[in-house]
Short mmCIF file of C-alpha atoms and ligand atoms in Angstrom, two decimals:
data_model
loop_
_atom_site.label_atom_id
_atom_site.label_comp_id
_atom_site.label_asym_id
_atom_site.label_seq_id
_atom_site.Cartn_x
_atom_site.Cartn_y
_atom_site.Cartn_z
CA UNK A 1 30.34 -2.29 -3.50
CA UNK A 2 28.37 0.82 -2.78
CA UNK A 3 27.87 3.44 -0.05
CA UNK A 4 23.98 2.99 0.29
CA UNK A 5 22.11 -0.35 0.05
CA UNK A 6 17.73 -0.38 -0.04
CA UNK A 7 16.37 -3.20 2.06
CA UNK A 8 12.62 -3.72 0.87
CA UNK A 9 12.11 -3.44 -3.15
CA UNK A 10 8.08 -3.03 -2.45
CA UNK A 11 6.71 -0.07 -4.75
CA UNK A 12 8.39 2.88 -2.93
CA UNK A 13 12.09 0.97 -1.94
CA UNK A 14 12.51 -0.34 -5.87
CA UNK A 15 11.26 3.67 -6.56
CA UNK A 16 13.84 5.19 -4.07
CA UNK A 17 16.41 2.46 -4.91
CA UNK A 18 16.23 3.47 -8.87
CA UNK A 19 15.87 7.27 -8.24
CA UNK A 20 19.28 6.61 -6.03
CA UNK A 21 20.99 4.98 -9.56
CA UNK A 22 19.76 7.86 -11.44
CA UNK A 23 21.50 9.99 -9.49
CA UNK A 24 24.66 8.29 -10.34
CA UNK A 25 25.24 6.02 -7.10
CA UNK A 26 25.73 2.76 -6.62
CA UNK A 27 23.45 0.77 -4.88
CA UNK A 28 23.18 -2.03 -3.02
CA UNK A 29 19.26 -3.49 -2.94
CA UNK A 30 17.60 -6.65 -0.85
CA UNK A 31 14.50 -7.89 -0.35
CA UNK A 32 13.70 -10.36 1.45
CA UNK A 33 11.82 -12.46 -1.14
CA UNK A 34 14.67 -12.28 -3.49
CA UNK A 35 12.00 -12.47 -6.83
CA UNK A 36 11.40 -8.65 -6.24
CA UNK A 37 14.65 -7.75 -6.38
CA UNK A 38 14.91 -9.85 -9.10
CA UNK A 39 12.38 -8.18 -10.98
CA UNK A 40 13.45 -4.83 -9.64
CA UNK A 41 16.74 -5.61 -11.55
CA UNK A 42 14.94 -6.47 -14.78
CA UNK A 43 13.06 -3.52 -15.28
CA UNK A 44 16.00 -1.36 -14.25
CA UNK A 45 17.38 -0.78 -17.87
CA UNK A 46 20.73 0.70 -18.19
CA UNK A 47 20.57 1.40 -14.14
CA UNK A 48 21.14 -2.04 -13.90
CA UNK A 49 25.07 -1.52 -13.27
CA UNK A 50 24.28 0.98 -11.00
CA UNK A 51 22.25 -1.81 -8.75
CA UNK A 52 24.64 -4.32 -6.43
CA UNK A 53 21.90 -7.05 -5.80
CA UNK A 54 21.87 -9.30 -2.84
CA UNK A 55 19.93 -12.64 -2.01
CA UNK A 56 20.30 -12.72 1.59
CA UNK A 57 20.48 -10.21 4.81
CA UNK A 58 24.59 -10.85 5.12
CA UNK A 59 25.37 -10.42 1.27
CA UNK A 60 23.77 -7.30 1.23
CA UNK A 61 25.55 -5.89 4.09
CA UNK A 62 28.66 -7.26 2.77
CA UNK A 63 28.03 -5.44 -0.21
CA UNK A 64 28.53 -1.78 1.80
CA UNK A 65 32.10 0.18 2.24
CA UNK A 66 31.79 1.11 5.54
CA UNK A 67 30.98 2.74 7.58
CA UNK A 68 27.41 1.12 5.76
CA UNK A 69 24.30 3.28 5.11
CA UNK A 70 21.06 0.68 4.93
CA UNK A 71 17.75 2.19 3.84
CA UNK A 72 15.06 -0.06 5.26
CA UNK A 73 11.67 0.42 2.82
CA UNK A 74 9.51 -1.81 4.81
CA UNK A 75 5.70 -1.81 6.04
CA UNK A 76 5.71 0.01 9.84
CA UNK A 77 4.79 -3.48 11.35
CA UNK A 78 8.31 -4.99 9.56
CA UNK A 79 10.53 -2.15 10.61
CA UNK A 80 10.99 -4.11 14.17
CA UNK A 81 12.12 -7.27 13.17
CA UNK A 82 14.31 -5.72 9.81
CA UNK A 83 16.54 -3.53 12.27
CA UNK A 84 16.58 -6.92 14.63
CA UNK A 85 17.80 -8.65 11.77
CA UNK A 86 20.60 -5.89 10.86
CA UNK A 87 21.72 -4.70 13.99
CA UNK A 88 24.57 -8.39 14.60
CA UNK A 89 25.79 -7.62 10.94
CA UNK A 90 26.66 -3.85 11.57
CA UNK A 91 29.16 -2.36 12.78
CA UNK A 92 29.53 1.30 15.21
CA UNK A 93 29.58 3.75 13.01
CA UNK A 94 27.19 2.52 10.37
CA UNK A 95 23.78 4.27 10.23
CA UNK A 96 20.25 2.42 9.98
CA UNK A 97 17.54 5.04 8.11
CA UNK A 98 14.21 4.02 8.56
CA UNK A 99 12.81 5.83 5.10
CA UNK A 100 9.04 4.17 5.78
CA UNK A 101 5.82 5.49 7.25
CA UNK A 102 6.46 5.05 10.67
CA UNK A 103 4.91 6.23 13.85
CA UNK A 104 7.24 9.01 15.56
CA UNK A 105 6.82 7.30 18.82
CA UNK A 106 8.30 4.08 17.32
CA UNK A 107 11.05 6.20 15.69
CA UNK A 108 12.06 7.83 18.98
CA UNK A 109 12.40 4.40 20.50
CA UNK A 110 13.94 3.12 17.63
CA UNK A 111 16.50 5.92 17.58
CA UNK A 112 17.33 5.29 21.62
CA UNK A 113 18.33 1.27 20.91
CA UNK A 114 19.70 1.75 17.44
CA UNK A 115 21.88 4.41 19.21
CA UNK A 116 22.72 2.78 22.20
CA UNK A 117 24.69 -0.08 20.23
CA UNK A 118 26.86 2.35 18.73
CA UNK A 119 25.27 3.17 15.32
CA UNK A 120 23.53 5.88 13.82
CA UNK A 121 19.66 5.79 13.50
CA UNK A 122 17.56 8.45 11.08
CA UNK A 123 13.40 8.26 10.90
CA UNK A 124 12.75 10.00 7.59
CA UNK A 125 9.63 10.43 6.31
CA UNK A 126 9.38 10.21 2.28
CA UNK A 127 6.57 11.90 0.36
CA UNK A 128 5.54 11.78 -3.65
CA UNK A 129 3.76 8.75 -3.77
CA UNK A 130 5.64 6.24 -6.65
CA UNK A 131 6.93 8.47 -8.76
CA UNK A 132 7.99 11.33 -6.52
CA UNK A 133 10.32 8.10 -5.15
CA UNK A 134 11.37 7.83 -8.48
CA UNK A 135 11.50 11.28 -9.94
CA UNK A 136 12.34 13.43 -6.57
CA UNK A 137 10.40 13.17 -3.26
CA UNK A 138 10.07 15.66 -0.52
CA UNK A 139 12.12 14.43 2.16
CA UNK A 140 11.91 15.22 6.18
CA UNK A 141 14.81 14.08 8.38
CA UNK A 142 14.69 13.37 11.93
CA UNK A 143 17.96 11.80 13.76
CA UNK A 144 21.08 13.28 14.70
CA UNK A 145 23.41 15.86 11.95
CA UNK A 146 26.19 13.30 12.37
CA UNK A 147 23.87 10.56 11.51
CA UNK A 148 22.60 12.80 8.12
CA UNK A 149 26.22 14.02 7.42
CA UNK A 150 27.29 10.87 5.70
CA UNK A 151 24.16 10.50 3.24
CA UNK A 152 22.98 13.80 2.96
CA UNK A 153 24.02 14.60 -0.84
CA UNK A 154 22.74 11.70 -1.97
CA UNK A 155 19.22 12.71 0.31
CA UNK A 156 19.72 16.50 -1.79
CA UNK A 157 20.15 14.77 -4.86
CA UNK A 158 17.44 12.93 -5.18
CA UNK A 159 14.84 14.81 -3.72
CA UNK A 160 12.87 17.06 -5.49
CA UNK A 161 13.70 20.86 -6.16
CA UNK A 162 12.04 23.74 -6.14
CA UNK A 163 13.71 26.33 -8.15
CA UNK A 164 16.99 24.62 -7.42
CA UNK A 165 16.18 24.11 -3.72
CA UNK A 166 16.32 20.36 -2.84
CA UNK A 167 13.27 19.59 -0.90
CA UNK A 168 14.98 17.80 1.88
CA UNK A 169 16.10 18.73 4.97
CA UNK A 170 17.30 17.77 8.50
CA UNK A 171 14.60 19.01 10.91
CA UNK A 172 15.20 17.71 14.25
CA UNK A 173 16.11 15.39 16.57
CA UNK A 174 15.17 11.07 16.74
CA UNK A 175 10.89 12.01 15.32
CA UNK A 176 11.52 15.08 13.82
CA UNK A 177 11.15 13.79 10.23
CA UNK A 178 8.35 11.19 10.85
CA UNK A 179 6.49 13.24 12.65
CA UNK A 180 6.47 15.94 10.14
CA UNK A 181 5.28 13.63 7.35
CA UNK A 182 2.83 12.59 9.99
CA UNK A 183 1.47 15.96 9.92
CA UNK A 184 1.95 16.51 6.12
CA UNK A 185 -0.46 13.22 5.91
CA UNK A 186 -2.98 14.63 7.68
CA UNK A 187 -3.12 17.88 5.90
CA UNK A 188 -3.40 15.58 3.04
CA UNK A 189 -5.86 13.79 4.54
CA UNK A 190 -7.98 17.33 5.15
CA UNK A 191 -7.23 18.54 1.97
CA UNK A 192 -8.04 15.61 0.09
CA UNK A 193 -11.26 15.90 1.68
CA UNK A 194 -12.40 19.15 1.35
CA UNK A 195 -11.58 18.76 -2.33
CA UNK A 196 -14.02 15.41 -2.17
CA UNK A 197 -17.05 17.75 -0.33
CA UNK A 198 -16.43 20.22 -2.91
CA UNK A 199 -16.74 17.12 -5.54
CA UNK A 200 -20.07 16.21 -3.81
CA UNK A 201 -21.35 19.77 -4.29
CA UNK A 202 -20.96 20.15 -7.38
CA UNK A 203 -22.36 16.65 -8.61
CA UNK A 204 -25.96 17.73 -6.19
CA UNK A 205 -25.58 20.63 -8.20
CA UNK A 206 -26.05 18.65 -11.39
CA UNK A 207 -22.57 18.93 -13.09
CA UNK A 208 -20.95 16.25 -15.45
CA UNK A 209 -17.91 14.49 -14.58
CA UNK A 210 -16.55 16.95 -18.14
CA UNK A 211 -17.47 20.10 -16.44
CA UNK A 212 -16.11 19.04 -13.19
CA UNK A 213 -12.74 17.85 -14.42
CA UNK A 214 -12.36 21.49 -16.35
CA UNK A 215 -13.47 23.69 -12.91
CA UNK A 216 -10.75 21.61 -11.42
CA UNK A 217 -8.15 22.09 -14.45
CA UNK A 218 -9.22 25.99 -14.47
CA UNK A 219 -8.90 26.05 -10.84
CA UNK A 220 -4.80 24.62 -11.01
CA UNK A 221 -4.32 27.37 -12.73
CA UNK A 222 -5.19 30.05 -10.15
CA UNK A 223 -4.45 30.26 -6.51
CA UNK A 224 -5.64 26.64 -5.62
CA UNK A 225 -2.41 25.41 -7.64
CA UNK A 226 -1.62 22.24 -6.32
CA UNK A 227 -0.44 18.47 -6.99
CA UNK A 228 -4.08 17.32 -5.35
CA UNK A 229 -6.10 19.65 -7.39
CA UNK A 230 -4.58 18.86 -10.34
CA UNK A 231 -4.89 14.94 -10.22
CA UNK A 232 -8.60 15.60 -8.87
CA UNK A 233 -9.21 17.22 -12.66
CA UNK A 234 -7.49 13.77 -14.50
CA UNK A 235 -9.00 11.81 -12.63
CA UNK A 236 -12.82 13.36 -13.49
CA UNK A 237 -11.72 12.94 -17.25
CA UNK A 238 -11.23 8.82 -16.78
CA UNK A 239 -13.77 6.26 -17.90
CA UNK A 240 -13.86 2.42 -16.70
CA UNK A 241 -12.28 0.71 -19.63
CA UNK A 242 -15.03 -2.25 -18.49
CA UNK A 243 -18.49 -0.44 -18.59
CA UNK A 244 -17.65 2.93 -19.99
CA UNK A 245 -18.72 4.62 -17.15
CA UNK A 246 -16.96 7.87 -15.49
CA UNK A 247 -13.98 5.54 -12.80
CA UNK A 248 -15.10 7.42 -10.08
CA UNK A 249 -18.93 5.92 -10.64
CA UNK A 250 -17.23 2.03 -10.11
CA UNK A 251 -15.40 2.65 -7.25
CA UNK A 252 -16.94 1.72 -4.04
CA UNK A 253 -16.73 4.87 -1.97
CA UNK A 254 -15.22 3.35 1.12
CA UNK A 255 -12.25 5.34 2.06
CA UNK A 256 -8.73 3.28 3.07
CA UNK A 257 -6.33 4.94 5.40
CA UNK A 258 -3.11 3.51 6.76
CA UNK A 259 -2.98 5.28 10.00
CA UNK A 260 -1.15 8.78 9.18
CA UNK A 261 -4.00 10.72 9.65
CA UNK A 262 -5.51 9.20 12.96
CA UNK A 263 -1.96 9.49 14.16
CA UNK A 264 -1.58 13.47 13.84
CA UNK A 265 -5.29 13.67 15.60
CA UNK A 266 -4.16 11.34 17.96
CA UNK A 267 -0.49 13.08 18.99
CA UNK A 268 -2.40 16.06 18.49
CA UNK A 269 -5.21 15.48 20.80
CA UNK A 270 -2.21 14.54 23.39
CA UNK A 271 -0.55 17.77 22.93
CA UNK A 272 -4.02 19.80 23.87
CA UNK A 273 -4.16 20.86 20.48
CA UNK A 274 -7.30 20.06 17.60
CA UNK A 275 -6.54 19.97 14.23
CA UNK A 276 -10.15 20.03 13.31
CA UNK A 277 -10.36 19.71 9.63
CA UNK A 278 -8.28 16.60 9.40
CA UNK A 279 -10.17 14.86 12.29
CA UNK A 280 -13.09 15.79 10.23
CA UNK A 281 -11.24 14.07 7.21
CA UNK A 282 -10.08 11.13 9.19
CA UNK A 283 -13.78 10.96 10.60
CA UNK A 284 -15.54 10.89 7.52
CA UNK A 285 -13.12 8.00 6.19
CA UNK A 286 -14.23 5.85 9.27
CA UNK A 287 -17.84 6.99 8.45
CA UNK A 288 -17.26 5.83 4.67
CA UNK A 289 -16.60 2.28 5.89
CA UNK A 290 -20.10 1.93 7.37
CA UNK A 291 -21.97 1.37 3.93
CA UNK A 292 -24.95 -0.63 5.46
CA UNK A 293 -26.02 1.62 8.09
CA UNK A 294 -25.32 4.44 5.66
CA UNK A 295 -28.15 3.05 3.28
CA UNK A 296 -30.21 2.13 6.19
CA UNK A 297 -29.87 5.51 7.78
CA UNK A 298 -30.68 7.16 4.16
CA UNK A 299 -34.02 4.70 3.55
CA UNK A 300 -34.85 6.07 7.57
CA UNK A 301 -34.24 9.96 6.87
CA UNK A 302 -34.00 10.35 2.76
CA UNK A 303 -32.62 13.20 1.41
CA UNK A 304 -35.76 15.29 0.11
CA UNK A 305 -34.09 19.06 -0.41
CA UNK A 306 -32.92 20.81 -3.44
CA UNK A 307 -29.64 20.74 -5.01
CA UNK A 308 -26.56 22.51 -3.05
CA UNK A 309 -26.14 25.05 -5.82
CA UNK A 310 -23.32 27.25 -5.64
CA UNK A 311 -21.17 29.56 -7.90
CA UNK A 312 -17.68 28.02 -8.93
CA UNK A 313 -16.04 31.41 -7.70
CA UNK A 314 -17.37 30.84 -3.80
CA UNK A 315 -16.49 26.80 -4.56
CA UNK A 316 -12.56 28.13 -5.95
CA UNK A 317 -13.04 30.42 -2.54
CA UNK A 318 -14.31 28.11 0.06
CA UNK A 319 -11.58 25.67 -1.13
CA UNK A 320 -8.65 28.23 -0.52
CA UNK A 321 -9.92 29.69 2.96
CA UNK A 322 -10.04 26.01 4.02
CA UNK A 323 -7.00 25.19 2.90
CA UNK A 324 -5.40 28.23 4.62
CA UNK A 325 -7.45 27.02 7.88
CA UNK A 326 -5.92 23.49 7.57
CA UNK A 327 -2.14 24.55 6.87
CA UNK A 328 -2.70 26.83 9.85
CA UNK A 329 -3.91 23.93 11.72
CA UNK A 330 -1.20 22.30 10.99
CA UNK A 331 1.67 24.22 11.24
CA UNK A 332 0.54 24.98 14.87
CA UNK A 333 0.57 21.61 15.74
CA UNK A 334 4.41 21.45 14.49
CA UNK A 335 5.24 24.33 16.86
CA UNK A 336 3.34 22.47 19.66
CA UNK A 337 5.57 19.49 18.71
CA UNK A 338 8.39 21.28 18.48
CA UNK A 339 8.23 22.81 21.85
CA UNK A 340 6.76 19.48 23.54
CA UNK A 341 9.86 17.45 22.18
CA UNK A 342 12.70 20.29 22.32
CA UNK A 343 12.99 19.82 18.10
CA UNK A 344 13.15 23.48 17.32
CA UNK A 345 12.01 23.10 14.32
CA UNK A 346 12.59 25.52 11.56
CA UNK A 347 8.84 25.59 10.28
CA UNK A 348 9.20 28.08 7.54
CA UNK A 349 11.93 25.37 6.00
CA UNK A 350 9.20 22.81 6.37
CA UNK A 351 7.08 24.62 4.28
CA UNK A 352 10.33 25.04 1.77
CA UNK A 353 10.73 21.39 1.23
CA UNK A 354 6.65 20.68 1.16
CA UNK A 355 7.09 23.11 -2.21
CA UNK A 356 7.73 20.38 -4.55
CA UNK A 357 7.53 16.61 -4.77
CA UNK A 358 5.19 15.87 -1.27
CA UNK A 359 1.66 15.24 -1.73
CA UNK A 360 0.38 18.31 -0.48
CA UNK A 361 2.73 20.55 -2.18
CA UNK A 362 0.56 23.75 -3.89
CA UNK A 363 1.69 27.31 -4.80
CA UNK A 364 0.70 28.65 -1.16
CA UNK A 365 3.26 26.70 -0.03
CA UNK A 366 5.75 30.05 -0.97
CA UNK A 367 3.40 32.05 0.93
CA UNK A 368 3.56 30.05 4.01
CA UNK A 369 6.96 29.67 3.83
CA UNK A 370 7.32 33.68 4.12
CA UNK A 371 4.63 34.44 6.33
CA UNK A 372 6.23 31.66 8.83
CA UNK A 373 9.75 32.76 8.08
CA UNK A 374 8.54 36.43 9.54
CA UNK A 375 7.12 35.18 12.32
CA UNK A 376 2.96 34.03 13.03
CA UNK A 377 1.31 36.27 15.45
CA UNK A 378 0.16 34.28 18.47
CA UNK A 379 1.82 31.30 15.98
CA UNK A 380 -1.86 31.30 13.99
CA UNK A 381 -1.48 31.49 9.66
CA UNK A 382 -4.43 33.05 9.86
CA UNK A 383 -3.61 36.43 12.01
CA UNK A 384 -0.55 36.41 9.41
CA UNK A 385 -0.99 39.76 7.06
CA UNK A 386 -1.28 37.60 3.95
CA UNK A 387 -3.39 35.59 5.13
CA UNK A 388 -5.63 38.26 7.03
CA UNK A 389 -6.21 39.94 4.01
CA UNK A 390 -7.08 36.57 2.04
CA UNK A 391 -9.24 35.33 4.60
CA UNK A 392 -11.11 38.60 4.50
CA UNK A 393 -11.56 38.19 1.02
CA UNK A 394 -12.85 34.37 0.91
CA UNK A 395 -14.41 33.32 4.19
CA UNK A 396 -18.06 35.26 2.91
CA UNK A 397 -17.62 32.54 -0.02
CA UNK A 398 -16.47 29.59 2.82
CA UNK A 399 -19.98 30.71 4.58
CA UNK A 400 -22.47 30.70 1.29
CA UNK A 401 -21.17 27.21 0.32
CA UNK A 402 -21.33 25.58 4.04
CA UNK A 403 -24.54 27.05 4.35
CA UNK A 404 -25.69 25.87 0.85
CA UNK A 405 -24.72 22.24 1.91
CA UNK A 406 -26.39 22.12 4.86
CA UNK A 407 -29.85 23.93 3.76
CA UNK A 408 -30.07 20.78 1.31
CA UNK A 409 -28.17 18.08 3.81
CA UNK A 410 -24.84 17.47 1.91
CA UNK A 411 -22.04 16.55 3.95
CA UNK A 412 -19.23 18.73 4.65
CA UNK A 413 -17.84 17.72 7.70
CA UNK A 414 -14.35 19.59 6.80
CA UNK A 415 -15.26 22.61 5.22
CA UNK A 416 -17.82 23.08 8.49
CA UNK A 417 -14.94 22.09 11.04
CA UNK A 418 -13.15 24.72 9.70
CA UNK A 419 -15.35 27.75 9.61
CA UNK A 420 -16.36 26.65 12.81
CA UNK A 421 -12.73 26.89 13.81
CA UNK A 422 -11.79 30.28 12.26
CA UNK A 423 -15.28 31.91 14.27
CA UNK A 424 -14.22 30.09 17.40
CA UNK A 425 -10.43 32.13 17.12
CA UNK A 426 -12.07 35.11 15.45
CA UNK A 427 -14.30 35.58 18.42
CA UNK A 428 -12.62 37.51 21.51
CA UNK A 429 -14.97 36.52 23.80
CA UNK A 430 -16.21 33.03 23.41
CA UNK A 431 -19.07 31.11 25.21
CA UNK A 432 -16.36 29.09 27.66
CA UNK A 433 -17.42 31.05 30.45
CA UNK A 434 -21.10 28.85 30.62
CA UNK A 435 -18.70 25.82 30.82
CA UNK A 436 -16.27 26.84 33.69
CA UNK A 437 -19.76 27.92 35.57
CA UNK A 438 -21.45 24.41 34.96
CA UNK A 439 -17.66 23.33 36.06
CA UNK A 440 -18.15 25.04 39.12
CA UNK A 441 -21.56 24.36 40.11
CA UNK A 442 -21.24 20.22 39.69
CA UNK A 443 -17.46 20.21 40.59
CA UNK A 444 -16.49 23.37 42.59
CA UNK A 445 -13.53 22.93 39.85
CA UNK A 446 -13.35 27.19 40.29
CA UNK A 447 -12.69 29.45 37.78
CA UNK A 448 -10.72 32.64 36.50
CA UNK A 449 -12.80 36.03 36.66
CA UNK A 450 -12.15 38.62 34.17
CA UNK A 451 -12.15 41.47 36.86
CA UNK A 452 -9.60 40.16 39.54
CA UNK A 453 -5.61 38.21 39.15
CA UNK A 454 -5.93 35.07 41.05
CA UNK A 455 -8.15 31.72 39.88
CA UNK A 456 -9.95 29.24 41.88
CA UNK A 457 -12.85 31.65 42.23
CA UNK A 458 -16.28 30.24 42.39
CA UNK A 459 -20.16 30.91 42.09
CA UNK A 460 -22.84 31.74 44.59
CA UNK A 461 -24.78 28.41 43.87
CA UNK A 462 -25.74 27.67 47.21
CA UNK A 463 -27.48 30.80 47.54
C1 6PG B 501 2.94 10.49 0.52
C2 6PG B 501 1.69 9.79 1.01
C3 6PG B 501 1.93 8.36 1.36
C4 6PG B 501 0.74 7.66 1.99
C5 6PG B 501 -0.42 7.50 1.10
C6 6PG B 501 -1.52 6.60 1.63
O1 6PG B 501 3.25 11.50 1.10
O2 6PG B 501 3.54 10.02 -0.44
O3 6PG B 501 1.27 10.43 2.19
O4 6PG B 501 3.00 8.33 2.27
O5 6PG B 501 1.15 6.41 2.35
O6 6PG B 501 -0.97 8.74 0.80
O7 6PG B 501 -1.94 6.93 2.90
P1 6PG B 501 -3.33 6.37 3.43
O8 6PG B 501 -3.41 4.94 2.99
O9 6PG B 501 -3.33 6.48 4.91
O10 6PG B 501 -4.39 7.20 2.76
#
């Protein structure tokens, strides 16, 4: 018997399901193909008594002390019909966790029915790739406290730590947690690729997959620390073991994406909100899968100017302002969240338990953490003092490298997105007043004057 069973032994349950054992728990673990589990099982090691394996849906429940905990570990489109499938074997009292990628607005439903018979529902959204399910994962949990209570140091234990600090935590009510790792996807998504444009720069610029894979190593060392940058630089170093060449030169560059990242545009989009730099990121993923017109639209305009040369220093810069930009973005789409969906969600802890294990985690991670924790004027990273002063210092470098790409036509549809966004806030007075007099003149949709209270005012057109 154990206190937590794992139903779906695909890459990430068998990772979660092992990192569980390690942790000195029993567990019970299903699939519904029994071979995986199987196999699971067989490359378990001395886990192996640690793992209470179970052929069918009813054994593995059986296989719980109650009140049961069931991890489902399934592909979004199978969470439906898994939680159909569980629901007549449980009991009140036993909790469902849905541990997958889900969308938050399936998790909020979800939560309602799951809840409604009497159990206990948590959406939690899991982050570390493979082996952060093995080794420690960041983990975000949406639900109810009573619904955590029961699992929640077995959640601390496995997840990663930052100095000591499991990176887990409840954040809010029924979406909380998958909408978090929504957002944390599409900052990976943005960050992902800014680090690609700065990738393309530097190859226009004539450099060798060598020198590119030490900028990046030398560049993990500084302030651009981070899980993303790092596997950018090991990645540069690998050769196809088939033709010798550098991997990155055999893979066809047409960009995959589950649905994360058009998700957080999406929700954001809904919430009056623009997280520019990852619809720029999702964008140019979508634009990656149109490989035909791409090399019909390069024979039609071909690329005739120089090389996009720039120094590594404004590359190292550009990279941090934009990743400052995109945190920013996204952290103010979390408060927007927040206050859409009455989550209050702690964002400064967010940024704690993104430290270590997730994806996206980098050293300004800390930094975020303590800027949020005292507060964001008008809720923007960027007015934050730490950030001011950092912005101040790398934004010239941000400018010389977008300009550099587009004197010569490279495409940096991030990096762009977000300067453009930064001298959009930076600018007190903007150019909206054009558009709420065009507005006006087709519409009579009025407008707001900046010399009298009151709106609905409108312009002498007829005259
Ligand atoms: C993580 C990742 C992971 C995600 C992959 C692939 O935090 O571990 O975000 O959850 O599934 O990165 O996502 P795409 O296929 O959409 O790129």
């Amino acid at each position: 018997m154990a206190r937590i069973g794992v139903t779906g032994m695909g890459t990430m349950g068998a990772a979660l399901a092992l990192n569980i054992a390690d942790n000195a728990f029993d567990i019970a673990v299903h699939n519904r193909s029994p071979e995986k589990t199987r196999a699971v099982l067989a490359g378990a090691g001395e886990l192996t008594e640690r793992l209470v394996p179970a052929e069918s849906l009813e054994e593995f429940v059986g296989s719980l002390t109650k009140p049961r905990a069931v991890l489902i570990m399934v592909n979004a489109n199978a969470v439906d019909a898994v939680i159909e499938d569980l629901m007549p074997l449980l009991e009140p009292g036993d909790l469902i966790v849905d541990a997958g990628n889900a969308n938050f607005n399936d998790t909020r439903r979800r939560a309602n029915s799951v809840e409604d018979a009497g159990l206990l529902f948590l959406g939690v959204g899991v982050s570390g790739g493979e082996e952060g399910a093995r080794f420690g994962p960041s983990i975000m949990v949406g639900g109810t406290p009573e619904a955590y209570a029961p699992i929640k140091d077995i959640i601390e234990a496995i997840a990663a730590k930052f100095e000591g600090d499991p990176c887990a935590d409840f954040l809010g009510t029924d979406g909380a947690g998958h909408f978090v790792k929504t957002v944390h996807n599409g900052i990976e998504y943005a960050d992902m690729q800014l680090i690609a444009e700065a990738y393309g720069l530097l190859r226009a610029d004539g450099r060798d997959m060598g020198e590119m894979a030490a900028l990046f190593g030398q560049w993990n060392e500084g302030s651009l620390q981070s899980y993303l940058i790092e596997i950018t630089s090991e990645i540069l170093k690998v050769r196809d073991r088939d033709t010798g060449k550098p991997i990155v030169d055999v893979i066809l560059d047409q960009a995959g994406q589950k649905g994360t990242g058009r998700w957080t545009v999406i929700e954001a989009l809904k919430m009056g909100q623009s997280a520019t730099a990852i619809e720029s990121a999702v964008a140019a993923r979508s634009w990656s899968a149109l490989s035909e017109t791409r090399e019909a639209a390069e024979a039609a305009f071909p690329v005739t100017g120089g090389v996009a040369s720039v120094s590594d220093s404004d590359m190292e810069a550009a990279l941090l302002a934009t990743r400052i930009l995109t945190y920013g973005q996204g952290m103010a789409l979390l408060a927007a969240a927040s206050d859409e969906f009455d989550w209050s969600l702690d964002l400064a802890r967010v940024a704690e338990i993104w430290r270590a294990g997730c994806i996206i985690r980098s050293s300004l991670l800390d930094d975020i953490s303590s800027a949020v924790r005292d507060e964001l004027p008008h809720g923007q990273l960027m007015l934050a003092p730490a950030f001011v002063a950092r912005l101040n210092e790398t934004i010239p470098a941000l400018r010389r490298v977008v300009t550099a790409a587009m004197v010569n036509g490279q495409s940096v549809p991030a990096m762009a997105a977000s300067l453009s966004f930064f001298d959009t806030l930076r600018r007190a007075r903007g150019t909206t007043d054009l558009i709420q007099a065009q507005r006006d003149f087709f519409g009579r949709h009025g407008f707001k004057r900046v010399d009298r209270d009151g709106d609905g005012f409108h312009g002498p057109w007829a005259d």
